[in-house]
Amino acid sequence: GEDVEQSLFLSVREGDSSVINCTYTDSSSTYLYWYKQEPGAGLQLLTYIFSNMDMKQDQRLTVLLNKKDKHLSLRIADTQTGDSAIYFCAETLGGYNKLIFGAGTRLAVHP
Amino acid sequence: DTAVSQTPKYLVTQMGNDKSIKCEQNLGHDTMYWYKQDSKKFLKIMFSYNNKELIINETVPNRFSPKSPDKAHLNLHINSLELGDSAVYFCASSQGSTGQGLSYEQYFGPGTRLTVT
């Protein structure tokens, strides 16, 4: 079935690392994505990982993929107040690039 | 020089009316999409067009009709608006649509907040 799951809330202190977790359902998903949505704004593509990779790092962002458990995580190092947003993971389903989104994790960064 | 733009940004209308939302992308992409985000922030795909051809059509009431006059534009027309249509509608585009081992990242517009009263 089409079901991507994420925890709904995460609160971290400024300067700490944030880890946002996601589980997906389709083992044939080729790419998995992380998007960021700030209040009142559209979705910004943060990063993506190909299914044959275990890890991808991009500056403060680290994506880990456990394909056996269908588990994806996004680690944000040195979290800043500007990182406060909703983070969506998404998998592609089928042959036409259909994105299936999780419910989003609301990240709150406090001083 | 906005990559994916939508108009209007806000739309407030009464039940039973017909309205349209427009989307344009200047990225030279072949594929465009419409997504609906409900009040709980849940995002779901509605339609996708590739080179003006409909390729994804999810279970959406037939009051919703997408139209793609060319590959840079994808409009969404909604007839007989209902309260449950209130949501934020996002347009997106990508370079291609079929997997073939390639990532076709989708780039999203700023959204149109539709409120039906």
JSON list of N, CA and C in Angstrom, two decimals, chain A residues 6-83:
[
{"chain": "A", "resi": 6, "resn": "GLN", "atom": "N", "xyz": [5.88, 9.15, 9.37]},
{"chain": "A", "resi": 6, "resn": "GLN", "atom": "CA", "xyz": [6.83, 9.98, 10.08]},
{"chain": "A", "resi": 6, "resn": "GLN", "atom": "C", "xyz": [6.25, 10.34, 11.43]},
{"chain": "A", "resi": 7, "resn": "SER", "atom": "N", "xyz": [7.14, 10.58, 12.39]},
{"chain": "A", "resi": 7, "resn": "SER", "atom": "CA", "xyz": [6.67, 11.13, 13.65]},
{"chain": "A", "resi": 7, "resn": "SER", "atom": "C", "xyz": [6.28, 12.59, 13.40]},
{"chain": "A", "resi": 8, "resn": "LEU", "atom": "N", "xyz": [5.30, 13.10, 14.14]},
{"chain": "A", "resi": 8, "resn": "LEU", "atom": "CA", "xyz": [4.72, 14.39, 13.80]},
{"chain": "A", "resi": 8, "resn": "LEU", "atom": "C", "xyz": [5.49, 15.58, 14.36]},
{"chain": "A", "resi": 9, "resn": "PHE", "atom": "N", "xyz": [6.16, 15.40, 15.49]},
{"chain": "A", "resi": 9, "resn": "PHE", "atom": "CA", "xyz": [6.80, 16.54, 16.13]},
{"chain": "A", "resi": 9, "resn": "PHE", "atom": "C", "xyz": [8.20, 16.18, 16.59]},
{"chain": "A", "resi": 10, "resn": "LEU", "atom": "N", "xyz": [9.07, 17.21, 16.56]},
{"chain": "A", "resi": 10, "resn": "LEU", "atom": "CA", "xyz": [10.42, 17.06, 17.10]},
{"chain": "A", "resi": 10, "resn": "LEU", "atom": "C", "xyz": [10.84, 18.43, 17.62]},
{"chain": "A", "resi": 11, "resn": "SER", "atom": "N", "xyz": [11.32, 18.46, 18.85]},
{"chain": "A", "resi": 11, "resn": "SER", "atom": "CA", "xyz": [11.79, 19.72, 19.44]},
{"chain": "A", "resi": 11, "resn": "SER", "atom": "C", "xyz": [13.25, 19.55, 19.82]},
{"chain": "A", "resi": 12, "resn": "VAL", "atom": "N", "xyz": [14.10, 20.48, 19.40]},
{"chain": "A", "resi": 12, "resn": "VAL", "atom": "CA", "xyz": [15.52, 20.40, 19.70]},
{"chain": "A", "resi": 12, "resn": "VAL", "atom": "C", "xyz": [16.03, 21.77, 20.14]},
{"chain": "A", "resi": 13, "resn": "ARG", "atom": "N", "xyz": [17.15, 21.72, 20.83]},
{"chain": "A", "resi": 13, "resn": "ARG", "atom": "CA", "xyz": [17.80, 22.96, 21.25]},
{"chain": "A", "resi": 13, "resn": "ARG", "atom": "C", "xyz": [18.73, 23.43, 20.13]},
{"chain": "A", "resi": 14, "resn": "GLU", "atom": "N", "xyz": [18.79, 24.73, 19.98]},
{"chain": "A", "resi": 14, "resn": "GLU", "atom": "CA", "xyz": [19.68, 25.31, 18.97]},
{"chain": "A", "resi": 14, "resn": "GLU", "atom": "C", "xyz": [21.11, 24.81, 19.18]},
{"chain": "A", "resi": 15, "resn": "GLY", "atom": "N", "xyz": [21.74, 24.40, 18.09]},
{"chain": "A", "resi": 15, "resn": "GLY", "atom": "CA", "xyz": [23.11, 23.89, 18.16]},
{"chain": "A", "resi": 15, "resn": "GLY", "atom": "C", "xyz": [23.19, 22.38, 18.25]},
{"chain": "A", "resi": 16, "resn": "ASP", "atom": "N", "xyz": [22.11, 21.75, 18.68]},
{"chain": "A", "resi": 16, "resn": "ASP", "atom": "CA", "xyz": [22.09, 20.29, 18.75]},
{"chain": "A", "resi": 16, "resn": "ASP", "atom": "C", "xyz": [21.82, 19.72, 17.36]},
{"chain": "A", "resi": 17, "resn": "SER", "atom": "N", "xyz": [21.94, 18.39, 17.26]},
{"chain": "A", "resi": 17, "resn": "SER", "atom": "CA", "xyz": [21.58, 17.70, 16.02]},
{"chain": "A", "resi": 17, "resn": "SER", "atom": "C", "xyz": [20.12, 17.28, 16.08]},
{"chain": "A", "resi": 18, "resn": "SER", "atom": "N", "xyz": [19.48, 17.31, 14.92]},
{"chain": "A", "resi": 18, "resn": "SER", "atom": "CA", "xyz": [18.09, 16.83, 14.80]},
{"chain": "A", "resi": 18, "resn": "SER", "atom": "C", "xyz": [18.11, 15.58, 13.94]},
{"chain": "A", "resi": 19, "resn": "VAL", "atom": "N", "xyz": [17.31, 14.61, 14.31]},
{"chain": "A", "resi": 19, "resn": "VAL", "atom": "CA", "xyz": [17.17, 13.41, 13.48]},
{"chain": "A", "resi": 19, "resn": "VAL", "atom": "C", "xyz": [15.68, 13.18, 13.24]},
{"chain": "A", "resi": 20, "resn": "ILE", "atom": "N", "xyz": [15.31, 13.22, 11.98]},
{"chain": "A", "resi": 20, "resn": "ILE", "atom": "CA", "xyz": [13.92, 13.02, 11.59]},
{"chain": "A", "resi": 20, "resn": "ILE", "atom": "C", "xyz": [13.84, 11.68, 10.89]},
{"chain": "A", "resi": 21, "resn": "ASN", "atom": "N", "xyz": [12.91, 10.84, 11.34]},
{"chain": "A", "resi": 21, "resn": "ASN", "atom": "CA", "xyz": [12.81, 9.48, 10.83]},
{"chain": "A", "resi": 21, "resn": "ASN", "atom": "C", "xyz": [11.58, 9.27, 9.96]},
{"chain": "A", "resi": 22, "resn": "CYS", "atom": "N", "xyz": [11.70, 8.28, 9.08]},
{"chain": "A", "resi": 22, "resn": "CYS", "atom": "CA", "xyz": [10.63, 8.01, 8.13]},
{"chain": "A", "resi": 22, "resn": "CYS", "atom": "C", "xyz": [10.67, 6.53, 7.76]},
{"chain": "A", "resi": 23, "resn": "THR", "atom": "N", "xyz": [9.52, 5.92, 7.64]},
{"chain": "A", "resi": 23, "resn": "THR", "atom": "CA", "xyz": [9.46, 4.57, 7.08]},
{"chain": "A", "resi": 23, "resn": "THR", "atom": "C", "xyz": [8.59, 4.61, 5.84]},
{"chain": "A", "resi": 24, "resn": "TYR", "atom": "N", "xyz": [8.99, 3.85, 4.86]},
{"chain": "A", "resi": 24, "resn": "TYR", "atom": "CA", "xyz": [8.25, 3.84, 3.60]},
{"chain": "A", "resi": 24, "resn": "TYR", "atom": "C", "xyz": [7.83, 2.42, 3.28]},
{"chain": "A", "resi": 25, "resn": "THR", "atom": "N", "xyz": [7.03, 2.25, 2.25]},
{"chain": "A", "resi": 25, "resn": "THR", "atom": "CA", "xyz": [6.44, 0.93, 2.04]},
{"chain": "A", "resi": 25, "resn": "THR", "atom": "C", "xyz": [6.93, 0.22, 0.78]},
{"chain": "A", "resi": 26, "resn": "ASP", "atom": "N", "xyz": [7.29, 0.98, -0.24]},
{"chain": "A", "resi": 26, "resn": "ASP", "atom": "CA", "xyz": [7.54, 0.32, -1.52]},
{"chain": "A", "resi": 26, "resn": "ASP", "atom": "C", "xyz": [9.03, 0.01, -1.67]},
{"chain": "A", "resi": 27, "resn": "SER", "atom": "N", "xyz": [9.37, -1.26, -1.59]},
{"chain": "A", "resi": 27, "resn": "SER", "atom": "CA", "xyz": [10.79, -1.63, -1.67]},
{"chain": "A", "resi": 27, "resn": "SER", "atom": "C", "xyz": [11.37, -1.36, -3.05]},
{"chain": "A", "resi": 28, "resn": "SER", "atom": "N", "xyz": [10.50, -1.11, -4.04]},
{"chain": "A", "resi": 28, "resn": "SER", "atom": "CA", "xyz": [11.02, -0.83, -5.37]},
{"chain": "A", "resi": 28, "resn": "SER", "atom": "C", "xyz": [11.24, 0.65, -5.62]},
{"chain": "A", "resi": 29, "resn": "SER", "atom": "N", "xyz": [10.95, 1.48, -4.60]},
{"chain": "A", "resi": 29, "resn": "SER", "atom": "CA", "xyz": [11.19, 2.92, -4.77]},
{"chain": "A", "resi": 29, "resn": "SER", "atom": "C", "xyz": [12.65, 3.15, -5.12]},
{"chain": "A", "resi": 30, "resn": "THR", "atom": "N", "xyz": [12.88, 3.88, -6.19]},
{"chain": "A", "resi": 30, "resn": "THR", "atom": "CA", "xyz": [14.24, 4.10, -6.65]},
{"chain": "A", "resi": 30, "resn": "THR", "atom": "C", "xyz": [14.90, 5.26, -5.93]},
{"chain": "A", "resi": 31, "resn": "TYR", "atom": "N", "xyz": [14.12, 6.30, -5.70]},
{"chain": "A", "resi": 31, "resn": "TYR", "atom": "CA", "xyz": [14.63, 7.48, -5.04]},
{"chain": "A", "resi": 31, "resn": "TYR", "atom": "C", "xyz": [13.74, 7.85, -3.86]},
{"chain": "A", "resi": 32, "resn": "LEU", "atom": "N", "xyz": [14.38, 8.37, -2.84]},
{"chain": "A", "resi": 32, "resn": "LEU", "atom": "CA", "xyz": [13.65, 8.86, -1.67]},
{"chain": "A", "resi": 32, "resn": "LEU", "atom": "C", "xyz": [14.09, 10.29, -1.41]},
{"chain": "A", "resi": 33, "resn": "TYR", "atom": "N", "xyz": [13.13, 11.13, -1.05]},
{"chain": "A", "resi": 33, "resn": "TYR", "atom": "CA", "xyz": [13.36, 12.56, -1.00]},
{"chain": "A", "resi": 33, "resn": "TYR", "atom": "C", "xyz": [13.05, 13.15, 0.37]},
{"chain": "A", "resi": 34, "resn": "TRP", "atom": "N", "xyz": [13.72, 14.25, 0.66]},
{"chain": "A", "resi": 34, "resn": "TRP", "atom": "CA", "xyz": [13.36, 15.08, 1.80]},
{"chain": "A", "resi": 34, "resn": "TRP", "atom": "C", "xyz": [13.04, 16.48, 1.32]},
{"chain": "A", "resi": 35, "resn": "TYR", "atom": "N", "xyz": [11.86, 16.96, 1.72]},
{"chain": "A", "resi": 35, "resn": "TYR", "atom": "CA", "xyz": [11.43, 18.31, 1.40]},
{"chain": "A", "resi": 35, "resn": "TYR", "atom": "C", "xyz": [11.23, 19.09, 2.70]},
{"chain": "A", "resi": 36, "resn": "LYS", "atom": "N", "xyz": [11.42, 20.41, 2.61]},
{"chain": "A", "resi": 36, "resn": "LYS", "atom": "CA", "xyz": [11.22, 21.30, 3.75]},
{"chain": "A", "resi": 36, "resn": "LYS", "atom": "C", "xyz": [10.12, 22.30, 3.41]},
{"chain": "A", "resi": 37, "resn": "GLN", "atom": "N", "xyz": [9.20, 22.52, 4.33]},
{"chain": "A", "resi": 37, "resn": "GLN", "atom": "CA", "xyz": [8.15, 23.52, 4.11]},
{"chain": "A", "resi": 37, "resn": "GLN", "atom": "C", "xyz": [8.14, 24.49, 5.28]},
{"chain": "A", "resi": 38, "resn": "GLU", "atom": "N", "xyz": [8.48, 25.74, 5.00]},
{"chain": "A", "resi": 38, "resn": "GLU", "atom": "CA", "xyz": [8.41, 26.78, 6.01]},
{"chain": "A", "resi": 38, "resn": "GLU", "atom": "C", "xyz": [6.98, 27.32, 6.03]},
{"chain": "A", "resi": 39, "resn": "PRO", "atom": "N", "xyz": [6.59, 27.97, 7.13]},
{"chain": "A", "resi": 39, "resn": "PRO", "atom": "CA", "xyz": [5.20, 28.44, 7.25]},
{"chain": "A", "resi": 39, "resn": "PRO", "atom": "C", "xyz": [4.78, 29.31, 6.07]},
{"chain": "A", "resi": 40, "resn": "GLY", "atom": "N", "xyz": [3.65, 28.98, 5.51]},
{"chain": "A", "resi": 40, "resn": "GLY", "atom": "CA", "xyz": [3.09, 29.78, 4.40]},
{"chain": "A", "resi": 40, "resn": "GLY", "atom": "C", "xyz": [3.84, 29.67, 3.09]},
{"chain": "A", "resi": 41, "resn": "ALA", "atom": "N", "xyz": [4.75, 28.74, 3.00]},
{"chain": "A", "resi": 41, "resn": "ALA", "atom": "CA", "xyz": [5.58, 28.63, 1.79]},
{"chain": "A", "resi": 41, "resn": "ALA", "atom": "C", "xyz": [5.36, 27.29, 1.09]},
{"chain": "A", "resi": 42, "resn": "GLY", "atom": "N", "xyz": [5.95, 27.17, -0.07]},
{"chain": "A", "resi": 42, "resn": "GLY", "atom": "CA", "xyz": [5.90, 25.92, -0.80]},
{"chain": "A", "resi": 42, "resn": "GLY", "atom": "C", "xyz": [6.92, 24.93, -0.29]},
{"chain": "A", "resi": 43, "resn": "LEU", "atom": "N", "xyz": [7.08, 23.85, -1.01]},
{"chain": "A", "resi": 43, "resn": "LEU", "atom": "CA", "xyz": [8.02, 22.81, -0.61]},
{"chain": "A", "resi": 43, "resn": "LEU", "atom": "C", "xyz": [9.36, 23.02, -1.29]},
{"chain": "A", "resi": 44, "resn": "GLN", "atom": "N", "xyz": [10.40, 22.95, -0.48]},
{"chain": "A", "resi": 44, "resn": "GLN", "atom": "CA", "xyz": [11.76, 23.12, -0.99]},
{"chain": "A", "resi": 44, "resn": "GLN", "atom": "C", "xyz": [12.46, 21.76, -0.94]},
{"chain": "A", "resi": 45, "resn": "LEU", "atom": "N", "xyz": [12.96, 21.32, -2.09]},
{"chain": "A", "resi": 45, "resn": "LEU", "atom": "CA", "xyz": [13.69, 20.06, -2.12]},
{"chain": "A", "resi": 45, "resn": "LEU", "atom": "C", "xyz": [15.02, 20.24, -1.38]},
{"chain": "A", "resi": 46, "resn": "LEU", "atom": "N", "xyz": [15.22, 19.41, -0.34]},
{"chain": "A", "resi": 46, "resn": "LEU", "atom": "CA", "xyz": [16.45, 19.50, 0.43]},
{"chain": "A", "resi": 46, "resn": "LEU", "atom": "C", "xyz": [17.52, 18.57, -0.13]},
{"chain": "A", "resi": 47, "resn": "THR", "atom": "N", "xyz": [17.15, 17.32, -0.29]},
{"chain": "A", "resi": 47, "resn": "THR", "atom": "CA", "xyz": [18.10, 16.32, -0.73]},
{"chain": "A", "resi": 47, "resn": "THR", "atom": "C", "xyz": [17.34, 15.07, -1.13]},
{"chain": "A", "resi": 48, "resn": "TYR", "atom": "N", "xyz": [18.04, 14.15, -1.79]},
{"chain": "A", "resi": 48, "resn": "TYR", "atom": "CA", "xyz": [17.43, 12.88, -2.12]},
{"chain": "A", "resi": 48, "resn": "TYR", "atom": "C", "xyz": [18.53, 11.82, -2.12]},
{"chain": "A", "resi": 49, "resn": "ILE", "atom": "N", "xyz": [18.11, 10.58, -2.06]},
{"chain": "A", "resi": 49, "resn": "ILE", "atom": "CA", "xyz": [19.07, 9.48, -2.03]},
{"chain": "A", "resi": 49, "resn": "ILE", "atom": "C", "xyz": [18.59, 8.38, -2.96]},
{"chain": "A", "resi": 50, "resn": "PHE", "atom": "N", "xyz": [19.53, 7.81, -3.67]},
{"chain": "A", "resi": 50, "resn": "PHE", "atom": "CA", "xyz": [19.23, 6.70, -4.56]},
{"chain": "A", "resi": 50, "resn": "PHE", "atom": "C", "xyz": [19.18, 5.43, -3.72]},
{"chain": "A", "resi": 51, "resn": "SER", "atom": "N", "xyz": [18.33, 4.51, -4.07]},
{"chain": "A", "resi": 51, "resn": "SER", "atom": "CA", "xyz": [18.05, 3.35, -3.23]},
{"chain": "A", "resi": 51, "resn": "SER", "atom": "C", "xyz": [19.23, 2.40, -3.08]},
{"chain": "A", "resi": 52, "resn": "ASN", "atom": "N", "xyz": [20.26, 2.53, -3.93]},
{"chain": "A", "resi": 52, "resn": "ASN", "atom": "CA", "xyz": [21.41, 1.64, -3.76]},
{"chain": "A", "resi": 52, "resn": "ASN", "atom": "C", "xyz": [22.50, 2.27, -2.89]},
{"chain": "A", "resi": 53, "resn": "MET", "atom": "N", "xyz": [22.18, 3.42, -2.29]},
{"chain": "A", "resi": 53, "resn": "MET", "atom": "CA", "xyz": [23.11, 4.09, -1.38]},
{"chain": "A", "resi": 53, "resn": "MET", "atom": "C", "xyz": [22.67, 3.88, 0.06]},
{"chain": "A", "resi": 54, "resn": "ASP", "atom": "N", "xyz": [23.62, 3.89, 0.97]},
{"chain": "A", "resi": 54, "resn": "ASP", "atom": "CA", "xyz": [23.30, 3.81, 2.39]},
{"chain": "A", "resi": 54, "resn": "ASP", "atom": "C", "xyz": [23.29, 5.19, 3.04]},
{"chain": "A", "resi": 55, "resn": "MET", "atom": "N", "xyz": [24.09, 6.08, 2.50]},
{"chain": "A", "resi": 55, "resn": "MET", "atom": "CA", "xyz": [24.25, 7.37, 3.14]},
{"chain": "A", "resi": 55, "resn": "MET", "atom": "C", "xyz": [24.57, 8.43, 2.08]},
{"chain": "A", "resi": 56, "resn": "LYS", "atom": "N", "xyz": [24.10, 9.62, 2.37]},
{"chain": "A", "resi": 56, "resn": "LYS", "atom": "CA", "xyz": [24.45, 10.77, 1.53]},
{"chain": "A", "resi": 56, "resn": "LYS", "atom": "C", "xyz": [24.62, 11.97, 2.44]},
{"chain": "A", "resi": 57, "resn": "GLN", "atom": "N", "xyz": [25.71, 12.70, 2.24]},
{"chain": "A", "resi": 57, "resn": "GLN", "atom": "CA", "xyz": [25.95, 13.88, 3.08]},
{"chain": "A", "resi": 57, "resn": "GLN", "atom": "C", "xyz": [26.01, 15.12, 2.21]},
{"chain": "A", "resi": 58, "resn": "ASP", "atom": "N", "xyz": [25.38, 16.17, 2.68]},
{"chain": "A", "resi": 58, "resn": "ASP", "atom": "CA", "xyz": [25.36, 17.43, 1.96]},
{"chain": "A", "resi": 58, "resn": "ASP", "atom": "C", "xyz": [25.40, 18.54, 2.98]},
{"chain": "A", "resi": 59, "resn": "GLN", "atom": "N", "xyz": [26.59, 19.05, 3.25]},
{"chain": "A", "resi": 59, "resn": "GLN", "atom": "CA", "xyz": [26.82, 20.11, 4.24]},
{"chain": "A", "resi": 59, "resn": "GLN", "atom": "C", "xyz": [26.28, 19.65, 5.59]},
{"chain": "A", "resi": 60, "resn": "ARG", "atom": "N", "xyz": [25.30, 20.33, 6.15]},
{"chain": "A", "resi": 60, "resn": "ARG", "atom": "CA", "xyz": [24.80, 19.96, 7.49]},
{"chain": "A", "resi": 60, "resn": "ARG", "atom": "C", "xyz": [23.82, 18.79, 7.46]},
{"chain": "A", "resi": 61, "resn": "LEU", "atom": "N", "xyz": [23.45, 18.34, 6.26]},
{"chain": "A", "resi": 61, "resn": "LEU", "atom": "CA", "xyz": [22.45, 17.30, 6.13]},
{"chain": "A", "resi": 61, "resn": "LEU", "atom": "C", "xyz": [23.10, 15.95, 5.86]},
{"chain": "A", "resi": 62, "resn": "THR", "atom": "N", "xyz": [22.62, 14.94, 6.59]},
{"chain": "A", "resi": 62, "resn": "THR", "atom": "CA", "xyz": [23.05, 13.56, 6.34]},
{"chain": "A", "resi": 62, "resn": "THR", "atom": "C", "xyz": [21.81, 12.70, 6.21]},
{"chain": "A", "resi": 63, "resn": "VAL", "atom": "N", "xyz": [21.71, 11.97, 5.11]},
{"chain": "A", "resi": 63, "resn": "VAL", "atom": "CA", "xyz": [20.60, 11.06, 4.89]},
{"chain": "A", "resi": 63, "resn": "VAL", "atom": "C", "xyz": [21.12, 9.65, 5.05]},
{"chain": "A", "resi": 64, "resn": "LEU", "atom": "N", "xyz": [20.41, 8.86, 5.86]},
{"chain": "A", "resi": 64, "resn": "LEU", "atom": "CA", "xyz": [20.73, 7.45, 6.03]},
{"chain": "A", "resi": 64, "resn": "LEU", "atom": "C", "xyz": [19.58, 6.62, 5.52]},
{"chain": "A", "resi": 65, "resn": "LEU", "atom": "N", "xyz": [19.89, 5.58, 4.78]},
{"chain": "A", "resi": 65, "resn": "LEU", "atom": "CA", "xyz": [18.87, 4.69, 4.22]},
{"chain": "A", "resi": 65, "resn": "LEU", "atom": "C", "xyz": [19.16, 3.26, 4.64]},
{"chain": "A", "resi": 66, "resn": "ASN", "atom": "N", "xyz": [18.18, 2.64, 5.28]},
{"chain": "A", "resi": 66, "resn": "ASN", "atom": "CA", "xyz": [18.23, 1.22, 5.61]},
{"chain": "A", "resi": 66, "resn": "ASN", "atom": "C", "xyz": [17.16, 0.56, 4.75]},
{"chain": "A", "resi": 67, "resn": "LYS", "atom": "N", "xyz": [17.59, 0.01, 3.64]},
{"chain": "A", "resi": 67, "resn": "LYS", "atom": "CA", "xyz": [16.63, -0.52, 2.68]},
{"chain": "A", "resi": 67, "resn": "LYS", "atom": "C", "xyz": [15.94, -1.78, 3.21]},
{"chain": "A", "resi": 68, "resn": "LYS", "atom": "N", "xyz": [16.65, -2.54, 4.02]},
{"chain": "A", "resi": 68, "resn": "LYS", "atom": "CA", "xyz": [16.07, -3.78, 4.56]},
{"chain": "A", "resi": 68, "resn": "LYS", "atom": "C", "xyz": [14.87, -3.45, 5.45]},
{"chain": "A", "resi": 69, "resn": "ASP", "atom": "N", "xyz": [15.02, -2.42, 6.26]},
{"chain": "A", "resi": 69, "resn": "ASP", "atom": "CA", "xyz": [13.94, -2.03, 7.17]},
{"chain": "A", "resi": 69, "resn": "ASP", "atom": "C", "xyz": [13.04, -0.96, 6.57]},
{"chain": "A", "resi": 70, "resn": "LYS", "atom": "N", "xyz": [13.35, -0.50, 5.35]},
{"chain": "A", "resi": 70, "resn": "LYS", "atom": "CA", "xyz": [12.60, 0.57, 4.69]},
{"chain": "A", "resi": 70, "resn": "LYS", "atom": "C", "xyz": [12.55, 1.80, 5.60]},
{"chain": "A", "resi": 71, "resn": "HIS", "atom": "N", "xyz": [13.70, 2.17, 6.09]},
{"chain": "A", "resi": 71, "resn": "HIS", "atom": "CA", "xyz": [13.80, 3.27, 7.02]},
{"chain": "A", "resi": 71, "resn": "HIS", "atom": "C", "xyz": [14.75, 4.34, 6.48]},
{"chain": "A", "resi": 72, "resn": "LEU", "atom": "N", "xyz": [14.29, 5.55, 6.52]},
{"chain": "A", "resi": 72, "resn": "LEU", "atom": "CA", "xyz": [15.04, 6.69, 6.01]},
{"chain": "A", "resi": 72, "resn": "LEU", "atom": "C", "xyz": [15.15, 7.72, 7.14]},
{"chain": "A", "resi": 73, "resn": "SER", "atom": "N", "xyz": [16.30, 8.33, 7.27]},
{"chain": "A", "resi": 73, "resn": "SER", "atom": "CA", "xyz": [16.41, 9.39, 8.28]},
{"chain": "A", "resi": 73, "resn": "SER", "atom": "C", "xyz": [17.15, 10.59, 7.71]},
{"chain": "A", "resi": 74, "resn": "LEU", "atom": "N", "xyz": [16.85, 11.73, 8.30]},
{"chain": "A", "resi": 74, "resn": "LEU", "atom": "CA", "xyz": [17.51, 12.99, 7.93]},
{"chain": "A", "resi": 74, "resn": "LEU", "atom": "C", "xyz": [18.12, 13.56, 9.20]},
{"chain": "A", "resi": 75, "resn": "ARG", "atom": "N", "xyz": [19.42, 13.74, 9.19]},
{"chain": "A", "resi": 75, "resn": "ARG", "atom": "CA", "xyz": [20.09, 14.35, 10.33]},
{"chain": "A", "resi": 75, "resn": "ARG", "atom": "C", "xyz": [20.52, 15.75, 9.95]},
{"chain": "A", "resi": 76, "resn": "ILE", "atom": "N", "xyz": [20.17, 16.71, 10.79]},
{"chain": "A", "resi": 76, "resn": "ILE", "atom": "CA", "xyz": [20.59, 18.09, 10.58]},
{"chain": "A", "resi": 76, "resn": "ILE", "atom": "C", "xyz": [21.56, 18.42, 11.70]},
{"chain": "A", "resi": 77, "resn": "ALA", "atom": "N", "xyz": [22.80, 18.69, 11.32]},
{"chain": "A", "resi": 77, "resn": "ALA", "atom": "CA", "xyz": [23.81, 19.04, 12.33]},
{"chain": "A", "resi": 77, "resn": "ALA", "atom": "C", "xyz": [23.71, 20.51, 12.68]},
{"chain": "A", "resi": 78, "resn": "ASP", "atom": "N", "xyz": [24.06, 20.83, 13.93]},
{"chain": "A", "resi": 78, "resn": "ASP", "atom": "CA", "xyz": [24.10, 22.23, 14.37]},
{"chain": "A", "resi": 78, "resn": "ASP", "atom": "C", "xyz": [22.80, 22.94, 14.00]},
{"chain": "A", "resi": 79, "resn": "THR", "atom": "N", "xyz": [21.69, 22.41, 14.48]},
{"chain": "A", "resi": 79, "resn": "THR", "atom": "CA", "xyz": [20.37, 22.93, 14.10]},
{"chain": "A", "resi": 79, "resn": "THR", "atom": "C", "xyz": [20.22, 24.39, 14.51]},
{"chain": "A", "resi": 80, "resn": "GLN", "atom": "N", "xyz": [19.68, 25.19, 13.58]},
{"chain": "A", "resi": 80, "resn": "GLN", "atom": "CA", "xyz": [19.49, 26.61, 13.79]},
{"chain": "A", "resi": 80, "resn": "GLN", "atom": "C", "xyz": [18.00, 26.95, 13.81]},
{"chain": "A", "resi": 81, "resn": "THR", "atom": "N", "xyz": [17.68, 28.14, 14.31]},
{"chain": "A", "resi": 81, "resn": "THR", "atom": "CA", "xyz": [16.26, 28.53, 14.36]},
{"chain": "A", "resi": 81, "resn": "THR", "atom": "C", "xyz": [15.66, 28.56, 12.97]},
{"chain": "A", "resi": 82, "resn": "GLY", "atom": "N", "xyz": [16.47, 28.88, 11.97]},
{"chain": "A", "resi": 82, "resn": "GLY", "atom": "CA", "xyz": [15.98, 28.90, 10.59]},
{"chain": "A", "resi": 82, "resn": "GLY", "atom": "C", "xyz": [15.63, 27.52, 10.05]},
{"chain": "A", "resi": 83, "resn": "ASP", "atom": "N", "xyz": [15.99, 26.48, 10.78]},
{"chain": "A", "resi": 83, "resn": "ASP", "atom": "CA", "xyz": [15.63, 25.13, 10.37]},
{"chain": "A", "resi": 83, "resn": "ASP", "atom": "C", "xyz": [14.23, 24.75, 10.82]}
]
